[in-house]
mmCIF file of C-alpha atoms and ligand atoms in Angstrom:
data_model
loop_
_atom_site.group_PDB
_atom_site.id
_atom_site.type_symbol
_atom_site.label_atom_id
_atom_site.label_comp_id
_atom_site.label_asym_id
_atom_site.label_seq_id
_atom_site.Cartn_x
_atom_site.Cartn_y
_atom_site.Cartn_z
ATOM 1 C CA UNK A 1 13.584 83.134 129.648
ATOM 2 C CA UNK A 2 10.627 82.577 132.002
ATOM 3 C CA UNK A 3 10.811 81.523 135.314
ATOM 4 C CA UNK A 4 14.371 80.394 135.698
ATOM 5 C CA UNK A 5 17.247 77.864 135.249
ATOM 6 C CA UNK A 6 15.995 74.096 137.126
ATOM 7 C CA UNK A 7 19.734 72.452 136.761
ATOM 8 C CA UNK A 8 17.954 68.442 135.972
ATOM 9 C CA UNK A 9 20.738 65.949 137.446
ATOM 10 C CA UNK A 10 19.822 62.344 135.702
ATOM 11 C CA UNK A 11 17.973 64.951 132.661
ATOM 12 C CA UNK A 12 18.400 62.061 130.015
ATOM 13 C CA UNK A 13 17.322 59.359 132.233
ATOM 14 C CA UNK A 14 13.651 58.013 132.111
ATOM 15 C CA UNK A 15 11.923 59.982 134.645
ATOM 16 C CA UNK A 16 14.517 63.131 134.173
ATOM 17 C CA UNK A 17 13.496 63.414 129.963
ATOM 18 C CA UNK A 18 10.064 63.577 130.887
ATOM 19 C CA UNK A 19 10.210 66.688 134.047
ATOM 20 C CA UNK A 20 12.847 68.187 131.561
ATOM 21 C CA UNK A 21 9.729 68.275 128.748
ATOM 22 C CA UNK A 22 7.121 69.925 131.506
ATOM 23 C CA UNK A 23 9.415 71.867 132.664
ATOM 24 C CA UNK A 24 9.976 73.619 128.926
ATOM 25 C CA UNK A 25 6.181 73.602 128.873
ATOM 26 C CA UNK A 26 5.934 75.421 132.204
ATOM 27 C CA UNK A 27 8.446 78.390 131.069
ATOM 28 C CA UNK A 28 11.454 76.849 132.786
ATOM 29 C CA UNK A 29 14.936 76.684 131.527
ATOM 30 C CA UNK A 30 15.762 73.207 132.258
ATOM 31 C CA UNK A 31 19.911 72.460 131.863
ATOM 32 C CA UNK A 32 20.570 68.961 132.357
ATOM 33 C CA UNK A 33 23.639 66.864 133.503
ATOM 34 C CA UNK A 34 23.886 63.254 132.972
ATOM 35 C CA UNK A 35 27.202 60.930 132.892
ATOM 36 C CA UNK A 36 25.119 58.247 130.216
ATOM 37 C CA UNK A 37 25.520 56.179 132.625
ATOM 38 C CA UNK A 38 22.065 54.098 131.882
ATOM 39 C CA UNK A 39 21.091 56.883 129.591
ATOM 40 C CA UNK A 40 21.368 57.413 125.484
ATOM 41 C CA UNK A 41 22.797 61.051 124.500
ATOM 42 C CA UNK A 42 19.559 60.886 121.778
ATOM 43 C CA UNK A 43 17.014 61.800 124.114
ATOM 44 C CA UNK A 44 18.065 65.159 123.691
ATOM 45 C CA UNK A 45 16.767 64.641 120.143
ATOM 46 C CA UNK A 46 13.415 63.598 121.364
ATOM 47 C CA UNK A 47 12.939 66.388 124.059
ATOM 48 C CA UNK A 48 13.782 68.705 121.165
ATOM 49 C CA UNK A 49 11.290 67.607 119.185
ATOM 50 C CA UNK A 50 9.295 67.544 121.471
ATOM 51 C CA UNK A 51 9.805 70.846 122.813
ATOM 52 C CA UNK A 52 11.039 72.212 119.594
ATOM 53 C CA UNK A 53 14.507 73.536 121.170
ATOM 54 C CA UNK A 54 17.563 72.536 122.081
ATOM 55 C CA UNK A 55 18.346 72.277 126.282
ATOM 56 C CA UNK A 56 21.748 72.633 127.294
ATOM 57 C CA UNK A 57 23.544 69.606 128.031
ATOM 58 C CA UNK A 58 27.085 69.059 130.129
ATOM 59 C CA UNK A 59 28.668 65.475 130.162
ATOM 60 C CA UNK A 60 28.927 65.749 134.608
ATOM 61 C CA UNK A 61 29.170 63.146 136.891
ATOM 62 C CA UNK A 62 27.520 63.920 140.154
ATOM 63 C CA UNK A 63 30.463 62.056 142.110
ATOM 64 C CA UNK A 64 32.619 64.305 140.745
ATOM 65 C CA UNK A 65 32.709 67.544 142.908
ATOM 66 C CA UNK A 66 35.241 69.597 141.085
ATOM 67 C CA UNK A 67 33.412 69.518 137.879
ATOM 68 C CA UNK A 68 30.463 69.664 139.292
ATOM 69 C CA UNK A 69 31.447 72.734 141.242
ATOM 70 C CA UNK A 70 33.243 74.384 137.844
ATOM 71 C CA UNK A 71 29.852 73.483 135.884
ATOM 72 C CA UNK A 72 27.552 75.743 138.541
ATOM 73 C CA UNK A 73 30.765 78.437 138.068
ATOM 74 C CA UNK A 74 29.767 78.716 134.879
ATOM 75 C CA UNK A 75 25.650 78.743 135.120
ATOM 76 C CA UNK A 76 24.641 80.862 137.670
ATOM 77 C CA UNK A 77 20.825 82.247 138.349
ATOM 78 C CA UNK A 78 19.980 78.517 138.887
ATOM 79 C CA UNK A 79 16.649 78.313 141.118
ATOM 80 C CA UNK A 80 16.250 74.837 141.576
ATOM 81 C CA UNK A 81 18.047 71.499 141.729
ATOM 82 C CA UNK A 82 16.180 68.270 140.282
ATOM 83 C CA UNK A 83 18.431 65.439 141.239
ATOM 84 C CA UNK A 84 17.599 62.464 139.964
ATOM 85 C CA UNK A 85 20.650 61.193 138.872
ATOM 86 C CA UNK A 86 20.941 57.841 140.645
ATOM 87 C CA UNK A 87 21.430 53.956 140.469
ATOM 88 C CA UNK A 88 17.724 52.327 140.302
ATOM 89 C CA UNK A 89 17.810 48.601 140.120
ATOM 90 C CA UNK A 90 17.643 46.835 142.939
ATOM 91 C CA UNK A 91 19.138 43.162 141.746
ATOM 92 C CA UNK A 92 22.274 45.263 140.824
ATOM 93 C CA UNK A 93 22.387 47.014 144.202
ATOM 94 C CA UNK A 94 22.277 43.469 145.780
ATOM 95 C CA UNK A 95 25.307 42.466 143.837
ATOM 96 C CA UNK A 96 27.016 45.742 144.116
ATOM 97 C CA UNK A 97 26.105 47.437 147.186
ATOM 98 C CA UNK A 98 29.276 50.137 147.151
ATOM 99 C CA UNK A 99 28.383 51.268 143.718
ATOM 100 C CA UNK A 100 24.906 51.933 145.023
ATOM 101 C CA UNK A 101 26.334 53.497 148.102
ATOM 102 C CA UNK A 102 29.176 55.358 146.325
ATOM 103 C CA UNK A 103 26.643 57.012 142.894
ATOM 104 C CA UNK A 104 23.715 57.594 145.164
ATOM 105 C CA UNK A 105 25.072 59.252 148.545
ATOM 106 C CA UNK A 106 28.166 60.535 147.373
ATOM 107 C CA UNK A 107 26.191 62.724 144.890
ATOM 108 C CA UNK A 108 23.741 64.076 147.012
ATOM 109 C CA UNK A 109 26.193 65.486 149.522
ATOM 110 C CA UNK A 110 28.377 67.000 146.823
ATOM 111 C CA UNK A 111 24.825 68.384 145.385
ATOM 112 C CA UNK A 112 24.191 70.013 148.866
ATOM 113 C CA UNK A 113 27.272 71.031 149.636
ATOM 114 C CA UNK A 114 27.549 73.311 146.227
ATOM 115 C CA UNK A 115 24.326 74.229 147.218
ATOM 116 C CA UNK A 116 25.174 76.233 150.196
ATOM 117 C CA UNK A 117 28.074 77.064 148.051
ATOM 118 C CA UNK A 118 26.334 78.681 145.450
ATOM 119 C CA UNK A 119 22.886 79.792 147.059
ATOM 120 C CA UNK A 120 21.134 77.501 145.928
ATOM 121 C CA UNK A 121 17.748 76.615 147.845
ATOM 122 C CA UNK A 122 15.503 74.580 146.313
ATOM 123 C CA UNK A 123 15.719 70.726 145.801
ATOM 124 C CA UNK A 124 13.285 68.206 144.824
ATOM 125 C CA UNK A 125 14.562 64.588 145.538
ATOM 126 C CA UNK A 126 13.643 61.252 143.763
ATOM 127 C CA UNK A 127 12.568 58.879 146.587
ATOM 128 C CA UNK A 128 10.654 55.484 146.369
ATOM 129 C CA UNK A 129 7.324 53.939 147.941
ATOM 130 C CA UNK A 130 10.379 51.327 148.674
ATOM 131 C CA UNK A 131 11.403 52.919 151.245
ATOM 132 C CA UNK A 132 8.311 51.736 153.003
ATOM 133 C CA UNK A 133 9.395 48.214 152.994
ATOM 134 C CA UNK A 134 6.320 46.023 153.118
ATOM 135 C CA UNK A 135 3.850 47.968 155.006
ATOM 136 C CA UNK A 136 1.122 46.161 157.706
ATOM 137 C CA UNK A 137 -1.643 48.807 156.839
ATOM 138 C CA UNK A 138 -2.143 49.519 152.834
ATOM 139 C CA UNK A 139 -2.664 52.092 151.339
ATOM 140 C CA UNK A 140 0.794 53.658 152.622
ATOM 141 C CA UNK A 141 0.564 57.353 153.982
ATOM 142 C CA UNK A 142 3.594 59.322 154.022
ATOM 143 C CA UNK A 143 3.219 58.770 157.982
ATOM 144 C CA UNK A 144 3.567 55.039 157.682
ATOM 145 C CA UNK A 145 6.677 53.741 159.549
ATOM 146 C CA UNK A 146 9.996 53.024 157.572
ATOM 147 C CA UNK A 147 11.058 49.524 157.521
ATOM 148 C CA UNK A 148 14.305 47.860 157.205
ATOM 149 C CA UNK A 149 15.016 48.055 153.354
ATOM 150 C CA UNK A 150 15.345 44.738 151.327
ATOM 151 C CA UNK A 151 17.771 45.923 149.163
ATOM 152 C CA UNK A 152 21.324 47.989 149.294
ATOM 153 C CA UNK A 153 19.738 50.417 146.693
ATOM 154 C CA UNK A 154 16.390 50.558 149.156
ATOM 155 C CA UNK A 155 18.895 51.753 151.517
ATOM 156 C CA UNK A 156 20.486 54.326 149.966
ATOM 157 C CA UNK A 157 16.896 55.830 149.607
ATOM 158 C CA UNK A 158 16.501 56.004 152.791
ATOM 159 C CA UNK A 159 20.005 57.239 154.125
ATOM 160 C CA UNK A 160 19.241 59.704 151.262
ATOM 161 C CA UNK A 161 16.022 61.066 153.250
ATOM 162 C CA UNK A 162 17.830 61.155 156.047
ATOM 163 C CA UNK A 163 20.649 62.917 155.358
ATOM 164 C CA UNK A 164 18.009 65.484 153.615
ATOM 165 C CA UNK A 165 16.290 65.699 156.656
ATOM 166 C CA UNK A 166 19.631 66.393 158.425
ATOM 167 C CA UNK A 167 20.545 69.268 155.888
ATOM 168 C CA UNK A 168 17.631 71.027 156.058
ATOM 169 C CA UNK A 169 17.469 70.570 159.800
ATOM 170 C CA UNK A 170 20.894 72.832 160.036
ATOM 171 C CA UNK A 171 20.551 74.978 157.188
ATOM 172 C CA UNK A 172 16.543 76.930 157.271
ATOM 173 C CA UNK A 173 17.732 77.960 153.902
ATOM 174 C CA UNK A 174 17.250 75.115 152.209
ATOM 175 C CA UNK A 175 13.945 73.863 151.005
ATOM 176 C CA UNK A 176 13.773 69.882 149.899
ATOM 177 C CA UNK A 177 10.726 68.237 148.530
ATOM 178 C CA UNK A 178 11.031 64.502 148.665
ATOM 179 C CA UNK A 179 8.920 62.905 146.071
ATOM 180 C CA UNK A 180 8.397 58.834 147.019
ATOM 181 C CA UNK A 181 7.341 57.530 143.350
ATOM 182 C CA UNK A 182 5.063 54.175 143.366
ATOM 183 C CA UNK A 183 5.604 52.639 139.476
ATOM 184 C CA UNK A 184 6.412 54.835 136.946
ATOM 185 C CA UNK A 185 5.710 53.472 133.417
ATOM 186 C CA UNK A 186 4.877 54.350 129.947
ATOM 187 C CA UNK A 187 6.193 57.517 127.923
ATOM 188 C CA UNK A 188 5.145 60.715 126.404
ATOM 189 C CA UNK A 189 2.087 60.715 124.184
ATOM 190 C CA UNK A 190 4.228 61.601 120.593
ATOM 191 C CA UNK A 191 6.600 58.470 121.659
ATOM 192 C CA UNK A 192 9.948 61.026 121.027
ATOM 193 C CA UNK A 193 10.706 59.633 124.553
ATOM 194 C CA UNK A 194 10.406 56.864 127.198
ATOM 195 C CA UNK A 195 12.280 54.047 129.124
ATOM 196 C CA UNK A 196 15.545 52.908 127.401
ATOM 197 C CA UNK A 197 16.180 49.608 129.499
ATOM 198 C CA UNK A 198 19.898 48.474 128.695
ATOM 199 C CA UNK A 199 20.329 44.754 127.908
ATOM 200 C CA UNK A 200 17.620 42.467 129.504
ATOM 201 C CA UNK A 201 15.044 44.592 131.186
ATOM 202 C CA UNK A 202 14.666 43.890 135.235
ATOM 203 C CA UNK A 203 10.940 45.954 135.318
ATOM 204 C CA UNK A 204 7.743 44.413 134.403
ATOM 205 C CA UNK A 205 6.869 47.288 131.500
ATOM 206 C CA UNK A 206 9.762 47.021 129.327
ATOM 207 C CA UNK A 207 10.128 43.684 129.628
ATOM 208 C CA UNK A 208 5.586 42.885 128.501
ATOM 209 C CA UNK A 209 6.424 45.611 125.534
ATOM 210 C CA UNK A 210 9.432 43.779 124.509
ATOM 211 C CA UNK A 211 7.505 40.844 124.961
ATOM 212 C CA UNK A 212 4.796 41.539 122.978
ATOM 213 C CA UNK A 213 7.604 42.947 120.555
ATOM 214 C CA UNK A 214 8.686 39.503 119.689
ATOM 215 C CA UNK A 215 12.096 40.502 120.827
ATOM 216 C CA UNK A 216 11.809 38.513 124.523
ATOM 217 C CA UNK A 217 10.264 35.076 124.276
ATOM 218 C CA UNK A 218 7.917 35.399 127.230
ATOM 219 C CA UNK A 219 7.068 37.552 130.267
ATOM 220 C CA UNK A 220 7.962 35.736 133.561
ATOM 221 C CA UNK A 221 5.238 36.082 135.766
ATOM 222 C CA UNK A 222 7.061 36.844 139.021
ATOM 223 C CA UNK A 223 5.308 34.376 141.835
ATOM 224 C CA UNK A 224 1.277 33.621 141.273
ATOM 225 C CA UNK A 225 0.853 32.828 145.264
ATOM 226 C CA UNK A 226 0.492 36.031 147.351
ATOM 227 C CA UNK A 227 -1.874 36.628 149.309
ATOM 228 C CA UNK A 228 -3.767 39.061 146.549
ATOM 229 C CA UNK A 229 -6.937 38.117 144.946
ATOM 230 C CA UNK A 230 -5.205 36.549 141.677
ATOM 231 C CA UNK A 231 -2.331 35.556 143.595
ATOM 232 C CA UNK A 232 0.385 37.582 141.610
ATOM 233 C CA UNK A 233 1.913 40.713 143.226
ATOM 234 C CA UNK A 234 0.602 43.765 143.369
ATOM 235 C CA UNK A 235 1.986 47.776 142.929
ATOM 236 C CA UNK A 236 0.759 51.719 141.967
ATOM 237 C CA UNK A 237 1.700 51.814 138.598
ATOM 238 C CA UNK A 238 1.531 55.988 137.928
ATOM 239 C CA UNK A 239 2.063 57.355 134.299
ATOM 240 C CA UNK A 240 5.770 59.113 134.297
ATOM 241 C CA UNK A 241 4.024 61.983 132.557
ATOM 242 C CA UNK A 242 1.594 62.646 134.999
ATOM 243 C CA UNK A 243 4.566 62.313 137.794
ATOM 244 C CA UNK A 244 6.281 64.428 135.754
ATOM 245 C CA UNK A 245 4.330 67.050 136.279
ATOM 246 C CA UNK A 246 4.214 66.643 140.123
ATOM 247 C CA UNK A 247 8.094 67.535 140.150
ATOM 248 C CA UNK A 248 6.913 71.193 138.171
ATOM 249 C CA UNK A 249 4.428 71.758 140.899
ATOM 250 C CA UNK A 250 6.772 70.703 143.919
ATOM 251 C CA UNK A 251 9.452 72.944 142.233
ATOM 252 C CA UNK A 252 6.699 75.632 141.568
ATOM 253 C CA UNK A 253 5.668 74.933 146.063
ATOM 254 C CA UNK A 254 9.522 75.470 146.824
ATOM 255 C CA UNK A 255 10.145 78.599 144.196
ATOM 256 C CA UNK A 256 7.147 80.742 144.757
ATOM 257 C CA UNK A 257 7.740 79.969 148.876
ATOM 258 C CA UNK A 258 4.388 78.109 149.174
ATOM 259 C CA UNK A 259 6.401 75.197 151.002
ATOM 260 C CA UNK A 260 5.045 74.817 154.667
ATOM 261 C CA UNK A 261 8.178 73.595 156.289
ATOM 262 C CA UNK A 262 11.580 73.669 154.808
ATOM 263 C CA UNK A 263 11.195 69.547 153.955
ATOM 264 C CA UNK A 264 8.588 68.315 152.713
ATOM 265 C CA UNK A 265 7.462 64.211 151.962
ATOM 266 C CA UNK A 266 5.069 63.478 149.160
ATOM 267 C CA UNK A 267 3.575 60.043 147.562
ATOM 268 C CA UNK A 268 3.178 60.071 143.864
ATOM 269 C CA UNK A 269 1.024 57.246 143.105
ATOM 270 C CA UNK A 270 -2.799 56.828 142.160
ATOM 271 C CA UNK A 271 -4.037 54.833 144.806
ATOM 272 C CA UNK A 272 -4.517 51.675 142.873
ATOM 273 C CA UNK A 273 -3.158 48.689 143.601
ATOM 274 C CA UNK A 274 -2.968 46.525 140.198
ATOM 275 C CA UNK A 275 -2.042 42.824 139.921
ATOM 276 C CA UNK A 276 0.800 41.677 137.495
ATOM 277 C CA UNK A 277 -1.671 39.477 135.774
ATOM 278 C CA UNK A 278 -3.931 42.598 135.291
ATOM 279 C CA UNK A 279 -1.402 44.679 134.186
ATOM 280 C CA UNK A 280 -0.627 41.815 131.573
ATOM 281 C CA UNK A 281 -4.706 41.810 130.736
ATOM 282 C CA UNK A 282 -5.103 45.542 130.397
ATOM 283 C CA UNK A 283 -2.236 45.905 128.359
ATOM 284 C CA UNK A 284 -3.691 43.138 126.083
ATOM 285 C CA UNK A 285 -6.692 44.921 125.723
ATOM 286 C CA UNK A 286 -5.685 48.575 125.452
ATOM 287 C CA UNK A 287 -3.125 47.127 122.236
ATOM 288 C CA UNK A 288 -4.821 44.207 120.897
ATOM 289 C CA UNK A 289 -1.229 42.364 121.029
ATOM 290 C CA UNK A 290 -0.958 39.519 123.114
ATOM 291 C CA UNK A 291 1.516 38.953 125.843
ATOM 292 C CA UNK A 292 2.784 35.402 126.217
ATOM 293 C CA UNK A 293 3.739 34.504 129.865
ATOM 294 C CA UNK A 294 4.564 31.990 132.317
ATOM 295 C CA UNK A 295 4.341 31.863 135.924
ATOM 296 C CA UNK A 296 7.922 31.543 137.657
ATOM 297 C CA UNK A 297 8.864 31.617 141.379
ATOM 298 C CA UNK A 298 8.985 34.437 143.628
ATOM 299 C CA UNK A 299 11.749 37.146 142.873
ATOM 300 C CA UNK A 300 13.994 37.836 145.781
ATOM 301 C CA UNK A 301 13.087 40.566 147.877
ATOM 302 C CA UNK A 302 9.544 41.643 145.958
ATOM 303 C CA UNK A 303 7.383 42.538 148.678
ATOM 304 C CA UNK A 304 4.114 41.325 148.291
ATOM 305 C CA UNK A 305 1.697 44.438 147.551
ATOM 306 C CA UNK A 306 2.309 48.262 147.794
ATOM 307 C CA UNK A 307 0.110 51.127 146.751
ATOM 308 C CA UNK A 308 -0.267 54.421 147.773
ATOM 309 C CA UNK A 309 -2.669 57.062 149.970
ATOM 310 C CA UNK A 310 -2.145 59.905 147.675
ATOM 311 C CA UNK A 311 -4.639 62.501 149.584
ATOM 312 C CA UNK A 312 -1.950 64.298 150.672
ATOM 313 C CA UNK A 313 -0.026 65.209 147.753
ATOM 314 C CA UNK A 314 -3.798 65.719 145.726
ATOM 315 C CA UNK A 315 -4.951 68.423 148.535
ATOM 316 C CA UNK A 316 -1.398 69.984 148.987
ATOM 317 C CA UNK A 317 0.461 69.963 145.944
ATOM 318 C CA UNK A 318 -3.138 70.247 143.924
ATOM 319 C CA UNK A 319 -1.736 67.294 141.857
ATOM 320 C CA UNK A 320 -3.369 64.186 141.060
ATOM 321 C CA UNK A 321 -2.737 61.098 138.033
ATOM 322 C CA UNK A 322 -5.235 61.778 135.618
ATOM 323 C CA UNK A 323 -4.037 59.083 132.815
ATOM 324 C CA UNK A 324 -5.955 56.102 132.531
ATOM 325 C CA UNK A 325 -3.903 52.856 132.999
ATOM 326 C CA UNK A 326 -4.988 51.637 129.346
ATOM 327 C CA UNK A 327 -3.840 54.739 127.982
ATOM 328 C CA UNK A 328 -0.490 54.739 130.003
ATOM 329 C CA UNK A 329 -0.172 51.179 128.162
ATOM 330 C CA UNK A 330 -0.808 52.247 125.399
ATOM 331 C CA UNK A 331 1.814 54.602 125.023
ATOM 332 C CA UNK A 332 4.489 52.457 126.484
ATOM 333 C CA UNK A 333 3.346 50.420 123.464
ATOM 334 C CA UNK A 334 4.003 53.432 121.087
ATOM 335 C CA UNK A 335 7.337 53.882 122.737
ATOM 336 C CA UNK A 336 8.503 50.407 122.118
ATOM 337 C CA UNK A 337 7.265 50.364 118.155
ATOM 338 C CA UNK A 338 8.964 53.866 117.870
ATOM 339 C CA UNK A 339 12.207 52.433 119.480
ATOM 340 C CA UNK A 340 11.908 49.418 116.962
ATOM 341 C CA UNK A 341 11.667 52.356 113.818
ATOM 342 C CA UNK A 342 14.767 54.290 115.733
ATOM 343 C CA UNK A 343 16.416 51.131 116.001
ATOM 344 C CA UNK A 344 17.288 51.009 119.699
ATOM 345 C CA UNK A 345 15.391 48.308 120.754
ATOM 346 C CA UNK A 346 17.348 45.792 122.491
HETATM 347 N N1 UDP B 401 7.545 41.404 137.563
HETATM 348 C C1 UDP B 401 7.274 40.211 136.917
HETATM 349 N N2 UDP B 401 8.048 39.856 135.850
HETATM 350 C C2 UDP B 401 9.066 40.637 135.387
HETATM 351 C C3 UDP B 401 9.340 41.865 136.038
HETATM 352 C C4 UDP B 401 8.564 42.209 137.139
HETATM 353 O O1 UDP B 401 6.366 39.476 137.306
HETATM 354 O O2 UDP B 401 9.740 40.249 134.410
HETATM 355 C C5 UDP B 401 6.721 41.799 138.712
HETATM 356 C C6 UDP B 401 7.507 41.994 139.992
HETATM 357 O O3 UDP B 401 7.593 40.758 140.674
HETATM 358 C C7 UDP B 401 6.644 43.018 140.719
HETATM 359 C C8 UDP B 401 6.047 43.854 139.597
HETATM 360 O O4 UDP B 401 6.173 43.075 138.412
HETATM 361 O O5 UDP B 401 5.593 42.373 141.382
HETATM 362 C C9 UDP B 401 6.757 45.189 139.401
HETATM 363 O O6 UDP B 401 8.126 44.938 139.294
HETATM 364 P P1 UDP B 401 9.152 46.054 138.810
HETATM 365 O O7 UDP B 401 10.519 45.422 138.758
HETATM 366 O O8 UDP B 401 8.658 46.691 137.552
HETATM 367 O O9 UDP B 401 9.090 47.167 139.934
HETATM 368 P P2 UDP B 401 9.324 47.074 141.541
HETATM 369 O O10 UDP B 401 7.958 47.058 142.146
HETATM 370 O O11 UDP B 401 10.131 45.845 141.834
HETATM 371 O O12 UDP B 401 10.059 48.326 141.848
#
């Protein structure tokens, strides 16, 4: 079928179910691994409604080298790797560094070592704007110096660049696109998929939609004195559809050899910087349901504001976020109503 098997590490996760879907749309065979491990098998369910087939699906855990290595055994022709099976939330990482250190760097070596294995090239990486640290000049450029990270899972983002850097440094053969998201929120326009927070959610989007749900009492306002014009802290919140479809055209860059060097940085962000209280307003508007919230100290390490130059990746990659923020909202919304009628909600 069409252009080729993309083997989606993380495929049921929330950023993973949504490539998976443009990747179907853009005449790839997406076959995804996932260990569940902060995923729900019945997201296959939604992509196949969506999509309106099944994808093929192996229980693997990316730790796991010898199943990893008899799983590409059995699939060959595979043109592209998009790993984004990882751990993501940084209060965990603080409490549990080596689990951070162990799921996140231990499966991107055994990714590139069955790479070269199996002659594999291409790779597109999910990176983070937090890699950046709190920057001195906004918006951040992809040339904007690398701070310290503030968190254990911060710095497995960054030892994960690096050792990408290092691969493809030794081995010409290998092309890696590394894709630094800004805030990904709200889901796919039918609402067959979207975030699946387990227990208590640690990001501001599933926990206002859960909030406005009824199901959490009220949204805690994360620190209302910053040095931002409402005083609350601000981030690049980018539609996960829209960066979706940046992974298609970075895979696209890598597979039709349009690359210009063998690695490759990109940000995937807007260029807005939003407040938390204006998220909180525009999310009242675009759904007519209010939000009740309070303002609560800081969190511990929340850097203050963050948003993103995204020139780069709009004149190279041709890619830009074209969904309005209300809309994005909006379907977050739909997403959390649907969950309610699938009964997943938390
Ligand atoms: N935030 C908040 N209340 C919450 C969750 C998050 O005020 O319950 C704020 C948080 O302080 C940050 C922004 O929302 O300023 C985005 O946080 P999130 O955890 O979604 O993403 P992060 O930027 O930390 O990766």
């Amino acid at each position: 079928m069409g252009k080729g098997k993309i083997l989606v590490t993380g495929g049921t996760g929330y950023i993973g179910s949504h490539t998976v879907v443009e990747l179907c749309n853009a005449g790839y065979e997406p076959i995804i691994i996932d260990n569940l491990s902060n995923s729900n098998i019945n997201v296959l369910e939604g992509i196949k409604t969506i999509t309106g087939h099944p994808v093929t699906y192996e229980n693997i855990d990316c730790k796991d080298y010898n199943s990893l290595e008899r799983f590409l055994e059995k699939h060959s022709e595979i043109v592209a790797i998009a790993h984004f099976a990882a751990s993501k939330s940084v209060g965990e990482s603080v409490n549990n560094p080596l689990l951070y250190y162990r799921n996140n760097i231990l499966s991107l070596i055994n990714l590139l070592q069955l790479m070269a294995k199996f002659n594999i090239k291409n790779i597109v990486f999910s990176s983070s704007c937090t890699v950046y640290g709190q920057a001195d000049v906004l918006p951040v450029t992809e040339q904007t110096p690398i701070k310290p990270a503030s968190s254990p899972y911060g710095s497995t983002k960054q030892m994960c660049e690096t050792i990408l850097q290092d691969a493809a440094f030794a081995n010409k053969d290998l092309n890696a696109i590394l894709l630094r998201y800004f805030n990904p929120i709200g889901a796919h326009p039918s609402a067959e998929i979207g975030e699946l927070p387990n227990g208590i959610p640690n990001n501001l989007l599933p926990y206002i939609t859960q909030t406005a749900a009824g199901i959490r009492k009220e949204l805690s306002v994360f620190g209302d004195d910053y040095n931002t014009p409402d005083g609350s802290c601000i981030r690049d919140y980018i539609n996960v559809v829209d960066l979706a479809k940046a992974h298609v055209v970075a895979l696209n860059r890598m597979v039709e050899g349009q690359n210009k060097k063998n690695i490759e940085i990109f940000n995937l962000g807007t260029g807005e910087g939003v407040s938390v209280l204006e998220i909180i307003r525009t999310f009242e508007k675009a759904t007519g349901v209010k939000v009740p919230y309070k303002i609560a100290p800081r969190r511990a390490g929340d850097i203050e504001k963050v948003w993103a130059d995204t020139s780069y990746a709009n004149k190279e990659l041709g890619w830009k976020a074209e969904t309005s923020l209300e809309d994005t909202l909006l379907s977050a919304w739909n997403w959390q109503k649907k969950l309610a009628e699938k009964n997943l909600g938390n």
